[in-house]
């Protein structure tokens, strides 16, 4: 299982190189990195160091001693994240044999970036009261006799105008701003 973990973790570190951002890897690795003679720990340290990572926790993180909980960041200047205020607290407030490891990392937020919005005109057609709409449509349309005296184009034009007016009354156009995700 150790060989499989080392292989998969090595692949994971390789994969992070191709990703955007500056990785910070932290967690309970269960390797006693403080023990110089521990073969598994030496292999693990060699693995992350050869992949360009450094480890920041230098004190025990377990109630029986041992530095098992680690914080890894890239070594090179371009990808390195400055870890500050790293603390290991024995009292976690929960039933755990591991100590609480906390640290701070700088986060850059672009407050100048202006949100972009698109304005769309929308009608809420589903909110139309169909019975009221039908009643208003009957009242607004010319009588059958009046329609008979109109040409087909005049009838269609009249019908379109009536429908447009009723639509504006029952489901008026409203402008909505939508955030554009880029």
PDB file of C-alpha atoms in Angstrom:
ATOM      1  CA  UNK A   1       0.000   0.000   0.000  1.00  0.00           C
ATOM      2  CA  UNK A   2       2.913   2.341   0.706  1.00  0.00           C
ATOM      3  CA  UNK A   3       4.279   1.854  -2.803  1.00  0.00           C
ATOM      4  CA  UNK A   4       0.858   2.589  -4.289  1.00  0.00           C
ATOM      5  CA  UNK A   5       0.466   5.734  -2.165  1.00  0.00           C
ATOM      6  CA  UNK A   6       3.924   7.009  -3.152  1.00  0.00           C
ATOM      7  CA  UNK A   7       3.163   6.420  -6.824  1.00  0.00           C
ATOM      8  CA  UNK A   8      -0.253   8.093  -6.682  1.00  0.00           C
ATOM      9  CA  UNK A   9       0.974  11.033  -4.586  1.00  0.00           C
ATOM     10  CA  UNK A  10       3.905  11.517  -6.957  1.00  0.00           C
ATOM     11  CA  UNK A  11       1.478  11.562  -9.908  1.00  0.00           C
ATOM     12  CA  UNK A  12      -0.703  14.041  -8.029  1.00  0.00           C
ATOM     13  CA  UNK A  13       2.259  16.385  -7.460  1.00  0.00           C
ATOM     14  CA  UNK A  14       3.216  16.072 -11.136  1.00  0.00           C
ATOM     15  CA  UNK A  15      -0.358  16.879 -12.131  1.00  0.00           C
ATOM     16  CA  UNK A  16      -0.385  20.029  -9.964  1.00  0.00           C
ATOM     17  CA  UNK A  17       2.507  21.471 -11.951  1.00  0.00           C
ATOM     18  CA  UNK A  18       0.290  21.734 -15.037  1.00  0.00           C
ATOM     19  CA  UNK A  19      -2.565  23.432 -13.145  1.00  0.00           C
ATOM     20  CA  UNK A  20      -3.049  27.156 -12.664  1.00  0.00           C
ATOM     21  CA  UNK A  21      -2.453  28.567  -9.210  1.00  0.00           C
ATOM     22  CA  UNK A  22      -0.046  28.014  -6.369  1.00  0.00           C
ATOM     23  CA  UNK A  23      -0.731  24.784  -4.487  1.00  0.00           C
ATOM     24  CA  UNK A  24      -0.846  24.408  -0.722  1.00  0.00           C
ATOM     25  CA  UNK A  25      -1.175  20.796   0.379  1.00  0.00           C
ATOM     26  CA  UNK A  26      -1.978  20.080   4.002  1.00  0.00           C
ATOM     27  CA  UNK A  27      -3.236  17.184   6.035  1.00  0.00           C
ATOM     28  CA  UNK A  28      -2.481  14.111   8.090  1.00  0.00           C
ATOM     29  CA  UNK A  29       0.091  12.124   6.114  1.00  0.00           C
ATOM     30  CA  UNK A  30       1.001   9.718   8.962  1.00  0.00           C
ATOM     31  CA  UNK A  31       4.704   9.769   8.109  1.00  0.00           C
ATOM     32  CA  UNK A  32       7.027  10.542  11.021  1.00  0.00           C
ATOM     33  CA  UNK A  33       9.014  13.137   9.077  1.00  0.00           C
ATOM     34  CA  UNK A  34      10.926  14.059  12.244  1.00  0.00           C
ATOM     35  CA  UNK A  35      12.518  10.568  12.407  1.00  0.00           C
ATOM     36  CA  UNK A  36      15.712  10.603  10.357  1.00  0.00           C
ATOM     37  CA  UNK A  37      15.973   6.795  10.362  1.00  0.00           C
ATOM     38  CA  UNK A  38      12.372   6.066   9.315  1.00  0.00           C
ATOM     39  CA  UNK A  39      12.610   4.564   5.805  1.00  0.00           C
ATOM     40  CA  UNK A  40       9.014   5.342   4.823  1.00  0.00           C
ATOM     41  CA  UNK A  41       9.344   8.942   6.022  1.00  0.00           C
ATOM     42  CA  UNK A  42      12.661   9.330   4.181  1.00  0.00           C
ATOM     43  CA  UNK A  43      11.047   8.064   0.972  1.00  0.00           C
ATOM     44  CA  UNK A  44       8.122  10.452   1.414  1.00  0.00           C
ATOM     45  CA  UNK A  45      10.400  13.440   2.110  1.00  0.00           C
ATOM     46  CA  UNK A  46      12.530  12.535  -0.889  1.00  0.00           C
ATOM     47  CA  UNK A  47       9.422  12.281  -3.055  1.00  0.00           C
ATOM     48  CA  UNK A  48       8.025  15.732  -2.269  1.00  0.00           C
ATOM     49  CA  UNK A  49      11.438  17.404  -2.261  1.00  0.00           C
ATOM     50  CA  UNK A  50      12.314  15.899  -5.667  1.00  0.00           C
ATOM     51  CA  UNK A  51       8.989  17.228  -6.992  1.00  0.00           C
ATOM     52  CA  UNK A  52       9.909  20.752  -5.816  1.00  0.00           C
ATOM     53  CA  UNK A  53       7.978  21.003  -2.527  1.00  0.00           C
ATOM     54  CA  UNK A  54       9.010  21.992   0.972  1.00  0.00           C
ATOM     55  CA  UNK A  55       7.365  21.118   4.291  1.00  0.00           C
ATOM     56  CA  UNK A  56       6.629  23.848   6.871  1.00  0.00           C
ATOM     57  CA  UNK A  57       5.578  22.105  10.106  1.00  0.00           C
ATOM     58  CA  UNK A  58       8.593  21.648  12.376  1.00  0.00           C
ATOM     59  CA  UNK A  59       6.978  20.632  15.679  1.00  0.00           C
ATOM     60  CA  UNK A  60       5.041  17.544  16.822  1.00  0.00           C
ATOM     61  CA  UNK A  61       1.421  17.373  15.677  1.00  0.00           C
ATOM     62  CA  UNK A  62       0.397  14.210  17.548  1.00  0.00           C
ATOM     63  CA  UNK A  63      -0.210  13.645  21.267  1.00  0.00           C
ATOM     64  CA  UNK A  64       2.394  10.831  21.301  1.00  0.00           C
ATOM     65  CA  UNK A  65       4.919  13.023  19.509  1.00  0.00           C
ATOM     66  CA  UNK A  66       5.712  12.957  15.851  1.00  0.00           C
ATOM     67  CA  UNK A  67       5.187  15.391  13.034  1.00  0.00           C
ATOM     68  CA  UNK A  68       2.445  13.677  11.048  1.00  0.00           C
ATOM     69  CA  UNK A  69       0.349  16.643   9.909  1.00  0.00           C
ATOM     70  CA  UNK A  70       2.120  18.593   7.212  1.00  0.00           C
ATOM     71  CA  UNK A  71       1.877  21.732   5.091  1.00  0.00           C
ATOM     72  CA  UNK A  72       3.571  21.505   1.688  1.00  0.00           C
ATOM     73  CA  UNK A  73       4.211  24.314  -0.792  1.00  0.00           C
ATOM     74  CA  UNK A  74       6.318  24.713  -3.930  1.00  0.00           C
ATOM     75  CA  UNK A  75       9.959  25.727  -3.464  1.00  0.00           C
ATOM     76  CA  UNK A  76      10.538  27.847  -6.576  1.00  0.00           C
ATOM     77  CA  UNK A  77       9.825  31.557  -6.269  1.00  0.00           C
ATOM     78  CA  UNK A  78       7.276  31.708  -9.081  1.00  0.00           C
ATOM     79  CA  UNK A  79       4.979  29.100  -7.511  1.00  0.00           C
ATOM     80  CA  UNK A  80       5.787  29.506  -3.822  1.00  0.00           C
ATOM     81  CA  UNK A  81       3.122  30.528  -1.338  1.00  0.00           C
ATOM     82  CA  UNK A  82       4.334  32.298   1.785  1.00  0.00           C
ATOM     83  CA  UNK A  83       3.020  30.446   4.826  1.00  0.00           C
ATOM     84  CA  UNK A  84       2.759  32.640   7.902  1.00  0.00           C
ATOM     85  CA  UNK A  85       1.410  32.419  11.444  1.00  0.00           C
ATOM     86  CA  UNK A  86       1.770  28.640  11.448  1.00  0.00           C
ATOM     87  CA  UNK A  87       0.602  27.303  14.800  1.00  0.00           C
ATOM     88  CA  UNK A  88       0.126  23.837  16.240  1.00  0.00           C
ATOM     89  CA  UNK A  89      -2.434  23.752  19.049  1.00  0.00           C
ATOM     90  CA  UNK A  90      -2.783  20.630  21.224  1.00  0.00           C
ATOM     91  CA  UNK A  91      -6.312  21.546  22.334  1.00  0.00           C
ATOM     92  CA  UNK A  92      -8.552  21.095  19.308  1.00  0.00           C
ATOM     93  CA  UNK A  93     -11.865  21.108  21.144  1.00  0.00           C
ATOM     94  CA  UNK A  94     -12.683  17.693  19.696  1.00  0.00           C
ATOM     95  CA  UNK A  95     -11.659  14.142  20.608  1.00  0.00           C
ATOM     96  CA  UNK A  96      -8.564  13.706  18.445  1.00  0.00           C
ATOM     97  CA  UNK A  97      -5.056  12.422  18.965  1.00  0.00           C
ATOM     98  CA  UNK A  98      -3.820  14.970  16.403  1.00  0.00           C
ATOM     99  CA  UNK A  99      -3.175  18.610  17.160  1.00  0.00           C
ATOM    100  CA  UNK A 100      -4.783  21.462  15.264  1.00  0.00           C
ATOM    101  CA  UNK A 101      -2.486  22.981  12.622  1.00  0.00           C
ATOM    102  CA  UNK A 102      -3.396  26.460  11.430  1.00  0.00           C
ATOM    103  CA  UNK A 103      -1.628  28.870   9.116  1.00  0.00           C
ATOM    104  CA  UNK A 104      -2.247  31.888   6.955  1.00  0.00           C
ATOM    105  CA  UNK A 105      -1.710  32.303   3.228  1.00  0.00           C
ATOM    106  CA  UNK A 106      -2.007  35.524   1.267  1.00  0.00           C
ATOM    107  CA  UNK A 107      -4.975  35.716  -1.061  1.00  0.00           C
ATOM    108  CA  UNK A 108      -5.074  38.229  -3.862  1.00  0.00           C
ATOM    109  CA  UNK A 109      -8.516  39.528  -4.673  1.00  0.00           C
ATOM    110  CA  UNK A 110      -9.023  41.809  -7.640  1.00  0.00           C
ATOM    111  CA  UNK A 111     -11.479  44.349  -6.272  1.00  0.00           C
ATOM    112  CA  UNK A 112     -10.960  46.491  -9.362  1.00  0.00           C
ATOM    113  CA  UNK A 113     -12.445  43.860 -11.636  1.00  0.00           C
ATOM    114  CA  UNK A 114     -15.754  45.236 -12.737  1.00  0.00           C
ATOM    115  CA  UNK A 115     -18.659  42.844 -12.981  1.00  0.00           C
ATOM    116  CA  UNK A 116     -20.172  42.730 -16.424  1.00  0.00           C
ATOM    117  CA  UNK A 117     -23.908  42.566 -16.875  1.00  0.00           C
ATOM    118  CA  UNK A 118     -26.196  41.987 -19.793  1.00  0.00           C
ATOM    119  CA  UNK A 119     -29.654  43.549 -19.845  1.00  0.00           C
ATOM    120  CA  UNK A 120     -32.501  41.439 -21.174  1.00  0.00           C
ATOM    121  CA  UNK A 121     -36.168  42.285 -21.587  1.00  0.00           C
ATOM    122  CA  UNK A 122     -38.387  39.531 -20.241  1.00  0.00           C
ATOM    123  CA  UNK A 123     -42.113  38.855 -20.064  1.00  0.00           C
ATOM    124  CA  UNK A 124     -43.492  36.616 -17.332  1.00  0.00           C
ATOM    125  CA  UNK A 125     -45.919  34.758 -19.579  1.00  0.00           C
ATOM    126  CA  UNK A 126     -46.621  32.085 -16.970  1.00  0.00           C
ATOM    127  CA  UNK A 127     -48.101  34.698 -14.664  1.00  0.00           C
ATOM    128  CA  UNK A 128     -50.847  35.635 -17.129  1.00  0.00           C
ATOM    129  CA  UNK A 129     -54.383  34.957 -15.860  1.00  0.00           C
ATOM    130  CA  UNK A 130     -55.659  33.065 -18.897  1.00  0.00           C
ATOM    131  CA  UNK A 131     -59.378  33.609 -18.214  1.00  0.00           C
ATOM    132  CA  UNK A 132     -58.893  37.364 -17.809  1.00  0.00           C
ATOM    133  CA  UNK A 133     -56.733  37.458 -20.951  1.00  0.00           C
ATOM    134  CA  UNK A 134     -59.453  35.644 -22.978  1.00  0.00           C
ATOM    135  CA  UNK A 135     -62.103  38.050 -21.707  1.00  0.00           C
ATOM    136  CA  UNK A 136     -59.991  41.083 -22.606  1.00  0.00           C
ATOM    137  CA  UNK A 137     -59.223  39.580 -26.020  1.00  0.00           C
ATOM    138  CA  UNK A 138     -62.928  39.087 -26.811  1.00  0.00           C
ATOM    139  CA  UNK A 139     -63.710  42.631 -25.720  1.00  0.00           C
ATOM    140  CA  UNK A 140     -60.842  44.151 -27.729  1.00  0.00           C
ATOM    141  CA  UNK A 141     -61.355  42.359 -31.056  1.00  0.00           C
ATOM    142  CA  UNK A 142     -63.702  43.877 -33.652  1.00  0.00           C
ATOM    143  CA  UNK A 143     -66.998  42.135 -34.216  1.00  0.00           C
ATOM    144  CA  UNK A 144     -67.332  39.511 -36.935  1.00  0.00           C
ATOM    145  CA  UNK A 145     -69.234  41.982 -39.087  1.00  0.00           C
ATOM    146  CA  UNK A 146     -66.480  44.607 -38.723  1.00  0.00           C
ATOM    147  CA  UNK A 147     -63.806  42.028 -39.572  1.00  0.00           C
ATOM    148  CA  UNK A 148     -65.722  41.013 -42.711  1.00  0.00           C
ATOM    149  CA  UNK A 149     -65.333  44.522 -44.088  1.00  0.00           C
ATOM    150  CA  UNK A 150     -61.520  44.446 -43.667  1.00  0.00           C
ATOM    151  CA  UNK A 151     -58.947  42.983 -46.019  1.00  0.00           C
ATOM    152  CA  UNK A 152     -56.865  40.030 -44.810  1.00  0.00           C
ATOM    153  CA  UNK A 153     -53.881  42.306 -44.187  1.00  0.00           C
ATOM    154  CA  UNK A 154     -56.025  44.788 -42.230  1.00  0.00           C
ATOM    155  CA  UNK A 155     -57.508  41.924 -40.157  1.00  0.00           C
ATOM    156  CA  UNK A 156     -54.045  40.518 -39.361  1.00  0.00           C
ATOM    157  CA  UNK A 157     -52.727  43.967 -38.517  1.00  0.00           C
ATOM    158  CA  UNK A 158     -55.686  44.634 -36.202  1.00  0.00           C
ATOM    159  CA  UNK A 159     -55.268  41.251 -34.531  1.00  0.00           C
ATOM    160  CA  UNK A 160     -51.490  41.824 -34.037  1.00  0.00           C
ATOM    161  CA  UNK A 161     -52.089  45.271 -32.499  1.00  0.00           C
ATOM    162  CA  UNK A 162     -54.730  43.912 -30.113  1.00  0.00           C
ATOM    163  CA  UNK A 163     -52.489  41.023 -29.049  1.00  0.00           C
ATOM    164  CA  UNK A 164     -49.474  43.320 -28.569  1.00  0.00           C
ATOM    165  CA  UNK A 165     -51.525  45.692 -26.384  1.00  0.00           C
ATOM    166  CA  UNK A 166     -52.974  42.829 -24.325  1.00  0.00           C
ATOM    167  CA  UNK A 167     -49.559  41.240 -23.905  1.00  0.00           C
ATOM    168  CA  UNK A 168     -48.169  44.549 -22.641  1.00  0.00           C
ATOM    169  CA  UNK A 169     -51.089  44.816 -20.198  1.00  0.00           C
ATOM    170  CA  UNK A 170     -50.996  41.230 -18.885  1.00  0.00           C
ATOM    171  CA  UNK A 171     -47.242  40.530 -19.116  1.00  0.00           C
ATOM    172  CA  UNK A 172     -45.359  43.799 -19.532  1.00  0.00           C
ATOM    173  CA  UNK A 173     -41.748  43.723 -20.640  1.00  0.00           C
ATOM    174  CA  UNK A 174     -39.366  44.139 -17.722  1.00  0.00           C
ATOM    175  CA  UNK A 175     -35.646  44.736 -17.995  1.00  0.00           C
ATOM    176  CA  UNK A 176     -33.427  42.439 -15.939  1.00  0.00           C
ATOM    177  CA  UNK A 177     -29.655  42.581 -15.492  1.00  0.00           C
ATOM    178  CA  UNK A 178     -27.843  39.266 -15.656  1.00  0.00           C
ATOM    179  CA  UNK A 179     -24.237  38.787 -14.559  1.00  0.00           C
ATOM    180  CA  UNK A 180     -22.066  37.573 -17.407  1.00  0.00           C
ATOM    181  CA  UNK A 181     -19.866  34.664 -16.332  1.00  0.00           C
ATOM    182  CA  UNK A 182     -16.538  34.545 -18.079  1.00  0.00           C
TER     183      UNK A 182
END
